[in-house]
């Protein structure tokens, strides 16, 4: 009888160790599908190919597939990770993320002008929209005049309230 009880308890431990957890916790490896929208509803990013096609964002060089992440590792915006915590496999939700938990507020201090000759000396033709690596990160040329080039080093989504639709595909796989 003791042997049967012992085997039963061992089998419970083994089976419970094989069952995946119910909800996402910080530190979990999870796979999610997502669509990011501006407050006006227009899509700026997605992991879902059909959404990319429908919104006019489709890029044939990109792989549209669920994103695998470690929750809370600091590699995404804070609000996205916070939204995933507590979700279950198959659950889908929409969450609104303010700038403070996304890419921060827009900062005029991160916009500055430099002499256009600095571009010329580096054999770069400055033009509006050009992305330029700097010590502040990647900056975008916003205006070009005869003597100056204006760079904006804010993230392109700085100051934006973002709306994400997120679906958890798997936890810990």
mmCIF file of C-alpha atoms in Angstrom:
data_model
loop_
_atom_site.group_PDB
_atom_site.id
_atom_site.type_symbol
_atom_site.label_atom_id
_atom_site.label_comp_id
_atom_site.label_asym_id
_atom_site.label_seq_id
_atom_site.Cartn_x
_atom_site.Cartn_y
_atom_site.Cartn_z
ATOM 1 C CA UNK A 1 0.000 0.000 0.000
ATOM 2 C CA UNK A 2 2.842 2.396 0.871
ATOM 3 C CA UNK A 3 4.367 1.663 -2.522
ATOM 4 C CA UNK A 4 1.117 2.559 -4.320
ATOM 5 C CA UNK A 5 0.796 5.837 -2.396
ATOM 6 C CA UNK A 6 4.450 6.612 -3.104
ATOM 7 C CA UNK A 7 4.042 5.938 -6.843
ATOM 8 C CA UNK A 8 0.860 8.010 -6.903
ATOM 9 C CA UNK A 9 2.618 10.975 -5.261
ATOM 10 C CA UNK A 10 5.590 10.684 -7.623
ATOM 11 C CA UNK A 11 3.268 10.619 -10.636
ATOM 12 C CA UNK A 12 1.486 13.754 -9.351
ATOM 13 C CA UNK A 13 4.800 15.578 -9.031
ATOM 14 C CA UNK A 14 5.886 14.517 -12.521
ATOM 15 C CA UNK A 15 2.568 15.440 -14.121
ATOM 16 C CA UNK A 16 2.344 18.789 -12.344
ATOM 17 C CA UNK A 17 5.878 19.599 -13.495
ATOM 18 C CA UNK A 18 4.842 19.022 -17.111
ATOM 19 C CA UNK A 19 1.809 21.278 -17.026
ATOM 20 C CA UNK A 20 2.497 24.796 -18.209
ATOM 21 C CA UNK A 21 1.716 27.672 -15.902
ATOM 22 C CA UNK A 22 -1.604 29.448 -16.206
ATOM 23 C CA UNK A 23 -0.563 33.077 -16.635
ATOM 24 C CA UNK A 24 2.440 35.142 -17.697
ATOM 25 C CA UNK A 25 4.852 36.306 -14.992
ATOM 26 C CA UNK A 26 7.897 38.560 -15.158
ATOM 27 C CA UNK A 27 10.890 36.548 -16.375
ATOM 28 C CA UNK A 28 8.772 34.159 -18.456
ATOM 29 C CA UNK A 29 9.700 33.326 -22.030
ATOM 30 C CA UNK A 30 6.521 33.968 -24.020
ATOM 31 C CA UNK A 31 5.400 34.168 -27.621
ATOM 32 C CA UNK A 32 2.860 36.832 -28.574
ATOM 33 C CA UNK A 33 1.133 38.246 -31.609
ATOM 34 C CA UNK A 34 0.623 42.003 -31.506
ATOM 35 C CA UNK A 35 -0.607 44.989 -33.437
ATOM 36 C CA UNK A 36 0.468 48.503 -32.468
ATOM 37 C CA UNK A 37 -1.763 51.429 -33.371
ATOM 38 C CA UNK A 38 -1.796 55.165 -32.863
ATOM 39 C CA UNK A 39 -4.779 56.551 -30.951
ATOM 40 C CA UNK A 40 -6.454 57.348 -34.282
ATOM 41 C CA UNK A 41 -6.459 53.616 -35.112
ATOM 42 C CA UNK A 42 -3.785 53.587 -37.815
ATOM 43 C CA UNK A 43 -1.340 50.683 -37.539
ATOM 44 C CA UNK A 44 2.380 51.397 -37.078
ATOM 45 C CA UNK A 45 3.605 47.821 -36.432
ATOM 46 C CA UNK A 46 2.333 44.250 -36.295
ATOM 47 C CA UNK A 47 3.490 40.651 -36.157
ATOM 48 C CA UNK A 48 0.487 39.545 -38.242
ATOM 49 C CA UNK A 49 1.008 39.461 -42.009
ATOM 50 C CA UNK A 50 -2.628 40.053 -42.990
ATOM 51 C CA UNK A 51 -2.847 43.091 -40.704
ATOM 52 C CA UNK A 52 0.309 44.468 -42.365
ATOM 53 C CA UNK A 53 -1.209 43.920 -45.818
ATOM 54 C CA UNK A 54 -4.560 45.451 -44.847
ATOM 55 C CA UNK A 55 -2.915 48.517 -43.283
ATOM 56 C CA UNK A 56 -0.493 49.149 -46.155
ATOM 57 C CA UNK A 57 2.595 48.387 -44.045
ATOM 58 C CA UNK A 58 3.479 45.062 -45.632
ATOM 59 C CA UNK A 59 7.203 44.587 -46.211
ATOM 60 C CA UNK A 60 8.070 41.424 -48.201
ATOM 61 C CA UNK A 61 11.547 41.329 -46.601
ATOM 62 C CA UNK A 62 10.063 40.995 -43.104
ATOM 63 C CA UNK A 63 9.009 37.750 -41.439
ATOM 64 C CA UNK A 64 5.561 38.193 -39.929
ATOM 65 C CA UNK A 65 5.389 35.769 -37.039
ATOM 66 C CA UNK A 66 4.677 35.835 -33.309
ATOM 67 C CA UNK A 67 7.342 37.624 -31.273
ATOM 68 C CA UNK A 68 9.251 35.589 -28.673
ATOM 69 C CA UNK A 69 10.355 37.578 -25.640
ATOM 70 C CA UNK A 70 11.455 37.357 -22.028
ATOM 71 C CA UNK A 71 8.946 39.432 -20.070
ATOM 72 C CA UNK A 72 10.556 42.220 -18.064
ATOM 73 C CA UNK A 73 14.026 42.001 -19.624
ATOM 74 C CA UNK A 74 13.959 45.698 -20.555
ATOM 75 C CA UNK A 75 14.124 45.134 -24.312
ATOM 76 C CA UNK A 76 10.645 46.526 -25.007
ATOM 77 C CA UNK A 77 8.618 49.446 -23.813
ATOM 78 C CA UNK A 78 7.618 49.140 -20.174
ATOM 79 C CA UNK A 79 3.874 49.303 -20.850
ATOM 80 C CA UNK A 80 3.999 46.343 -23.246
ATOM 81 C CA UNK A 81 5.641 44.054 -20.684
ATOM 82 C CA UNK A 82 3.261 45.239 -17.963
ATOM 83 C CA UNK A 83 0.289 44.458 -20.210
ATOM 84 C CA UNK A 84 1.388 40.860 -20.803
ATOM 85 C CA UNK A 85 1.814 39.999 -17.114
ATOM 86 C CA UNK A 86 -1.199 38.051 -15.904
ATOM 87 C CA UNK A 87 -2.393 37.032 -19.384
ATOM 88 C CA UNK A 88 -3.125 33.393 -20.206
ATOM 89 C CA UNK A 89 -2.369 31.410 -23.360
ATOM 90 C CA UNK A 90 -4.961 32.279 -26.003
ATOM 91 C CA UNK A 91 -6.027 35.450 -24.208
ATOM 92 C CA UNK A 92 -6.192 38.621 -26.277
ATOM 93 C CA UNK A 93 -6.513 42.146 -24.970
ATOM 94 C CA UNK A 94 -6.148 45.730 -26.034
ATOM 95 C CA UNK A 95 -4.112 48.093 -23.886
ATOM 96 C CA UNK A 96 -3.487 51.830 -24.126
ATOM 97 C CA UNK A 97 0.068 52.827 -23.227
ATOM 98 C CA UNK A 98 0.890 56.467 -22.394
ATOM 99 C CA UNK A 99 4.156 58.035 -23.616
ATOM 100 C CA UNK A 100 5.731 57.678 -20.159
ATOM 101 C CA UNK A 101 5.480 53.875 -20.440
ATOM 102 C CA UNK A 102 6.256 53.816 -24.169
ATOM 103 C CA UNK A 103 8.935 55.927 -25.881
ATOM 104 C CA UNK A 104 8.806 58.906 -23.540
ATOM 105 C CA UNK A 105 7.592 62.432 -24.059
ATOM 106 C CA UNK A 106 8.809 64.443 -27.021
ATOM 107 C CA UNK A 107 11.791 66.550 -25.925
ATOM 108 C CA UNK A 108 12.733 69.752 -27.776
ATOM 109 C CA UNK A 109 16.167 69.363 -26.150
ATOM 110 C CA UNK A 110 16.788 66.422 -28.492
ATOM 111 C CA UNK A 111 16.420 68.627 -31.593
ATOM 112 C CA UNK A 112 19.431 70.634 -32.717
ATOM 113 C CA UNK A 113 21.125 72.146 -35.749
ATOM 114 C CA UNK A 114 24.645 71.548 -36.959
ATOM 115 C CA UNK A 115 26.579 73.189 -39.797
ATOM 116 C CA UNK A 116 25.869 71.451 -43.105
ATOM 117 C CA UNK A 117 29.612 71.376 -43.794
ATOM 118 C CA UNK A 118 29.892 68.565 -41.197
ATOM 119 C CA UNK A 119 27.827 66.392 -43.540
ATOM 120 C CA UNK A 120 29.781 67.534 -46.585
ATOM 121 C CA UNK A 121 33.098 66.752 -44.845
ATOM 122 C CA UNK A 122 31.787 63.238 -44.143
ATOM 123 C CA UNK A 123 30.720 62.791 -47.815
ATOM 124 C CA UNK A 124 27.050 62.634 -46.803
ATOM 125 C CA UNK A 125 24.368 64.515 -48.681
ATOM 126 C CA UNK A 126 21.911 65.726 -46.056
ATOM 127 C CA UNK A 127 18.271 65.320 -47.015
ATOM 128 C CA UNK A 128 15.048 65.378 -45.039
ATOM 129 C CA UNK A 129 14.256 61.934 -43.628
ATOM 130 C CA UNK A 130 17.865 60.716 -43.617
ATOM 131 C CA UNK A 131 18.679 58.629 -40.510
ATOM 132 C CA UNK A 132 22.026 59.549 -38.965
ATOM 133 C CA UNK A 133 23.835 57.624 -36.210
ATOM 134 C CA UNK A 134 25.024 59.947 -33.445
ATOM 135 C CA UNK A 135 26.176 59.743 -29.835
ATOM 136 C CA UNK A 136 22.516 60.382 -28.892
ATOM 137 C CA UNK A 137 21.326 57.430 -30.967
ATOM 138 C CA UNK A 138 19.784 57.513 -34.412
ATOM 139 C CA UNK A 139 18.613 60.985 -35.381
ATOM 140 C CA UNK A 140 16.463 62.063 -38.310
ATOM 141 C CA UNK A 141 17.233 65.021 -40.559
ATOM 142 C CA UNK A 142 14.157 67.263 -40.391
ATOM 143 C CA UNK A 143 15.291 70.378 -42.284
ATOM 144 C CA UNK A 144 18.165 71.292 -44.559
ATOM 145 C CA UNK A 145 19.109 74.894 -45.288
ATOM 146 C CA UNK A 146 22.116 76.319 -47.072
ATOM 147 C CA UNK A 147 24.164 76.483 -43.893
ATOM 148 C CA UNK A 148 22.519 74.150 -41.371
ATOM 149 C CA UNK A 149 20.984 70.729 -40.938
ATOM 150 C CA UNK A 150 18.407 70.156 -38.198
ATOM 151 C CA UNK A 151 18.421 66.757 -36.485
ATOM 152 C CA UNK A 152 15.638 65.312 -34.327
ATOM 153 C CA UNK A 153 16.939 62.638 -31.953
ATOM 154 C CA UNK A 154 13.567 61.797 -30.390
ATOM 155 C CA UNK A 155 12.216 58.311 -31.093
ATOM 156 C CA UNK A 156 9.669 58.500 -33.912
ATOM 157 C CA UNK A 157 6.979 57.400 -31.424
ATOM 158 C CA UNK A 158 8.030 59.809 -28.646
ATOM 159 C CA UNK A 159 5.057 61.681 -27.239
ATOM 160 C CA UNK A 160 2.567 59.204 -28.675
ATOM 161 C CA UNK A 161 -0.064 57.300 -26.721
ATOM 162 C CA UNK A 162 -0.021 53.820 -28.245
ATOM 163 C CA UNK A 163 -2.715 51.152 -28.407
ATOM 164 C CA UNK A 164 -1.609 47.522 -28.606
ATOM 165 C CA UNK A 165 -3.710 44.452 -29.264
ATOM 166 C CA UNK A 166 -1.805 41.514 -27.772
ATOM 167 C CA UNK A 167 -2.492 37.776 -27.865
ATOM 168 C CA UNK A 168 -0.412 35.298 -25.868
ATOM 169 C CA UNK A 169 0.439 32.294 -28.071
ATOM 170 C CA UNK A 170 2.587 30.328 -25.611
ATOM 171 C CA UNK A 171 4.292 30.555 -22.230
ATOM 172 C CA UNK A 172 7.675 28.955 -21.600
ATOM 173 C CA UNK A 173 8.104 27.125 -24.873
#
